[in-house]
Coordinates of C-alpha atoms in Angstrom, one line a residue:
M947 CA 12.8 -21.5 -11.3
L948 CA 10.9 -20.3 -8.2
F949 CA 7.5 -19.8 -9.9
G950 CA 7.8 -22.4 -12.7
D951 CA 4.9 -22.4 -15.1
N952 CA 3.1 -19.9 -12.9
F953 CA 5.5 -17.1 -13.8
D954 CA 3.2 -16.0 -16.6
K955 CA 0.5 -15.3 -14.0
I956 CA 2.8 -12.9 -12.2
K957 CA 4.1 -11.2 -15.4
S958 CA 0.6 -10.5 -16.6
L959 CA -0.7 -8.8 -13.3
K960 CA -2.0 -5.3 -13.4
I961 CA -1.2 -3.6 -10.1
L962 CA -2.1 -0.1 -8.8
I963 CA -0.1 1.2 -5.9
I964 CA -1.6 4.2 -4.1
G965 CA 1.1 6.0 -2.1
V966 CA 4.8 5.3 -2.8
G967 CA 6.4 6.4 0.4
G968 CA 7.9 4.2 3.0
V969 CA 5.5 1.3 2.4
G970 CA 4.4 1.7 -1.2
G971 CA 7.9 2.3 -2.5
H972 CA 9.2 -1.0 -1.2
C973 CA 6.1 -2.8 -2.5
L974 CA 6.8 -1.3 -5.9
D975 CA 10.4 -2.4 -5.8
A976 CA 9.6 -6.0 -4.8
L977 CA 6.8 -6.4 -7.4
W978 CA 8.9 -4.9 -10.2
R979 CA 11.9 -7.1 -9.3
T980 CA 9.7 -10.1 -9.3
G981 CA 8.7 -9.5 -12.9
V982 CA 5.4 -7.6 -12.7
S983 CA 5.7 -5.0 -15.4
D984 CA 2.3 -3.4 -15.5
I985 CA 2.4 -1.3 -12.4
T986 CA 0.8 2.1 -12.0
I987 CA 1.7 4.3 -9.0
V988 CA -0.2 7.3 -7.6
D989 CA 1.2 10.0 -5.3
F990 CA 1.4 13.8 -5.2
D991 CA 4.2 14.3 -2.8
T992 CA 7.9 15.3 -3.2
Y993 CA 10.9 14.0 -1.3
D994 CA 12.2 15.8 1.7
E995 CA 14.9 15.1 4.3
S996 CA 12.5 13.4 6.6
N997 CA 12.0 10.7 4.0
Q998 CA 15.6 9.7 3.6
N999 CA 15.6 7.1 6.4
R1000 CA 13.1 4.9 4.7
Q1001 CA 11.9 5.9 1.2
I1002 CA 13.2 4.5 -2.1
G1003 CA 14.2 7.4 -4.4
S1004 CA 14.5 9.9 -1.5
E1005 CA 18.0 11.0 -2.6
A1006 CA 16.1 13.2 -5.1
L1007 CA 15.3 15.9 -2.6
G1008 CA 12.6 18.3 -3.7
E1009 CA 11.6 16.1 -6.6
S1010 CA 8.3 14.5 -7.3
K1011 CA 8.1 10.9 -6.0
V1012 CA 6.1 9.7 -9.0
S1013 CA 8.5 11.3 -11.6
T1014 CA 11.6 10.0 -9.7
L1015 CA 10.2 6.4 -9.6
L1016 CA 9.1 6.5 -13.2
Q1017 CA 12.7 7.1 -14.1
K1018 CA 14.0 4.4 -11.7
Y1019 CA 11.6 1.6 -12.7
N1020 CA 11.4 1.1 -16.4
G1021 CA 8.0 0.5 -17.8
I1022 CA 5.8 1.6 -14.9
K1023 CA 3.1 4.3 -15.2
G1024 CA 2.1 7.0 -12.8
Y1025 CA -0.2 9.7 -11.7
D1026 CA 1.2 12.7 -9.9
V1027 CA -2.1 13.6 -8.1
K1028 CA -3.4 13.9 -4.6
V1029 CA -5.7 11.0 -3.6
T1030 CA -9.0 12.4 -2.3
Q1031 CA -12.4 11.0 -1.8
E1032 CA -13.5 12.7 -5.0
W1033 CA -10.5 11.1 -6.9
V1034 CA -11.4 7.7 -5.6
A1035 CA -15.0 8.2 -6.6
N1036 CA -14.1 9.1 -10.2
F1037 CA -11.1 6.8 -10.9
D1038 CA -11.6 3.6 -12.8
F1039 CA -10.2 0.7 -10.7
E1040 CA -11.7 -2.0 -12.9
P1041 CA -8.6 -2.8 -15.1
F1042 CA -6.4 -3.7 -12.1
D1043 CA -6.0 -7.1 -10.6
F1044 CA -4.8 -5.9 -7.2
I1045 CA -4.7 -2.5 -5.5
V1046 CA -2.3 -1.5 -2.8
D1047 CA -3.5 1.2 -0.4
A1048 CA -0.4 2.7 1.2
I1049 CA -1.7 6.1 2.2
D1050 CA -2.3 7.5 5.7
D1051 CA -5.2 10.0 5.0
V1052 CA -8.2 8.4 6.7
A1053 CA -11.0 9.8 4.5
P1054 CA -9.6 8.6 1.1
K1055 CA -8.4 5.4 2.7
C1056 CA -11.9 4.6 3.8
A1057 CA -13.2 5.5 0.3
L1058 CA -10.7 3.1 -1.2
I1059 CA -11.7 0.3 1.1
A1060 CA -15.4 0.8 0.6
K1061 CA -15.1 0.9 -3.2
C1062 CA -12.3 -1.6 -3.9
H1063 CA -12.2 -4.0 -0.9
K1064 CA -12.4 -7.2 -3.0
K1065 CA -9.1 -6.5 -4.8
L1066 CA -7.4 -4.3 -2.1
I1067 CA -4.6 -4.9 0.3
S1068 CA -4.6 -2.0 2.8
S1069 CA -1.6 -1.0 4.9
M1070 CA -2.4 0.1 8.4
G1071 CA 0.0 2.0 10.8
S1072 CA 3.7 1.2 10.3
A1073 CA 5.2 4.2 12.1
K1074 CA 6.5 4.3 15.7
R1075 CA 7.4 0.5 15.6
I1076 CA 10.7 -1.4 15.5
D1077 CA 9.8 -5.1 15.4
P1078 CA 9.0 -6.4 11.9
T1079 CA 8.2 -9.9 13.2
K1080 CA 4.9 -8.5 14.6
I1081 CA 3.6 -7.7 11.1
E1082 CA 0.8 -9.9 9.7
V1083 CA -1.9 -10.0 7.1
T1084 CA -5.4 -10.2 8.6
K1085 CA -8.8 -8.6 8.3
L1086 CA -9.4 -5.0 9.4
S1087 CA -11.9 -6.3 11.9
K1088 CA -9.2 -8.3 13.7
T1089 CA -6.6 -5.5 14.1
H1090 CA -5.5 -4.2 17.5
N1091 CA -2.8 -2.0 19.0
D1092 CA -3.2 0.2 15.8
P1093 CA -4.6 3.7 16.2
L1094 CA -4.9 4.1 12.4
A1095 CA -6.8 0.9 12.0
K1096 CA -9.1 1.9 14.8
K1097 CA -9.8 5.2 13.2
V1098 CA -10.5 3.6 9.9
R1099 CA -12.9 1.1 11.5
E1100 CA -14.7 4.0 13.2
E1101 CA -15.1 6.0 10.1
L1102 CA -16.3 3.0 8.1
K1103 CA -18.9 2.3 10.8
K1104 CA -20.2 5.8 10.4
I1105 CA -21.1 5.1 6.8
R1106 CA -22.5 1.7 7.7
W1107 CA -20.0 -0.2 5.7
N1108 CA -20.3 -3.7 7.2
K1109 CA -17.9 -5.7 5.1
D1110 CA -14.2 -6.5 5.7
V1111 CA -10.9 -6.0 3.9
A1112 CA -7.5 -7.6 3.9
V1113 CA -4.9 -5.5 5.7
V1114 CA -1.2 -5.5 6.7
F1115 CA -0.8 -4.4 10.3
S1116 CA 1.5 -4.8 13.3
S1117 CA 0.4 -6.1 16.6
E1118 CA 3.3 -4.2 18.2
T1119 CA 2.2 -1.4 20.5
P1120 CA 3.7 2.0 19.2
I1121 CA 6.8 2.7 21.2
T1122 CA 6.5 6.5 21.2
K1123 CA 3.8 9.3 20.9
S1124 CA 6.2 11.4 18.8
K1125 CA 6.8 11.0 15.1
G1126 CA 9.3 8.5 13.7
S1127 CA 9.6 5.5 11.5
F1128 CA 12.0 2.6 11.1
V1129 CA 12.7 1.3 7.6
G1130 CA 12.9 -2.2 9.0
V1131 CA 9.2 -2.0 9.7
T1132 CA 7.9 0.3 7.0
G1133 CA 9.8 -1.5 4.3
A1134 CA 8.7 -4.8 5.6
F1135 CA 5.0 -3.6 5.4
G1136 CA 5.6 -3.0 1.7
L1137 CA 7.3 -6.4 1.2
V1138 CA 4.3 -8.1 2.9
C1139 CA 1.9 -6.3 0.6
A1140 CA 3.9 -7.6 -2.4
S1141 CA 4.0 -11.1 -1.0
Y1142 CA 0.3 -11.1 -0.4
I1143 CA -0.3 -10.1 -4.1
I1144 CA 2.0 -12.8 -5.4
R1145 CA 0.5 -15.5 -3.2
K1146 CA -3.1 -14.5 -4.1
A1147 CA -2.2 -14.4 -7.8
L1148 CA -0.7 -17.9 -7.7
E1149 CA -3.9 -19.2 -6.0
K1150 CA -6.0 -18.3 -9.0

C-alpha cells in the first residue's frame, strides 16, 4: 500500500478548498480519490461553455459548481457563496488542517493569505500557459513571470504584510495577452496543490 500506516493521517485530514474551477476542481478530485473524506468546498459560480475545456463537472451547464460537485463527490461539504474580504474576515478557518486558495480575485486572495498563511497553499496564475513542467511550489516572494503573483505581492506590501506563504506557480512566461487556459496546466496546478497537502501531512 502506497501510504502504509500513514494512511490514517490522510483519511483524517480536514481540507478547505476555496474556488473549484480549473485548479480547485482537480485538487478536490485528487484529494477525494486519495482517501480524504472531510473536504469542504467554497464557490459561488455556475458552469458555462467557457469552462468546458478544463473544469470538472462543467457538463452541467448553468448549474452551481458547488451543488454539482456535492452530488459528484460523496461526503464532501460546500458553501455556495462569493468569497470576499468580509467573508474571509468572518469565516472560521481554525478547524481545517490545510486550506487551498484557488481563486483569482486579488482582494480576497490577499485577505486569505494574510489570515491563513500558516496552513495555506495558494495558487497563482495558471492561465495562458501550456507547459506543466514549469510548475513548482515555492514562496510567494520567489515567484516571477507571473502577473497575478506580482499583483498579490504589491497589494500585500500596501498593508505591510511582511511574511511569506507557500504558492504553486509557473515560471513559464504567459504566451498570449488574450484569455485562454489549457487543462494540462490548470489541472496540473490543482494536482500539485493536492500533492503538497499530502506530503506536508505525511511529514507531521
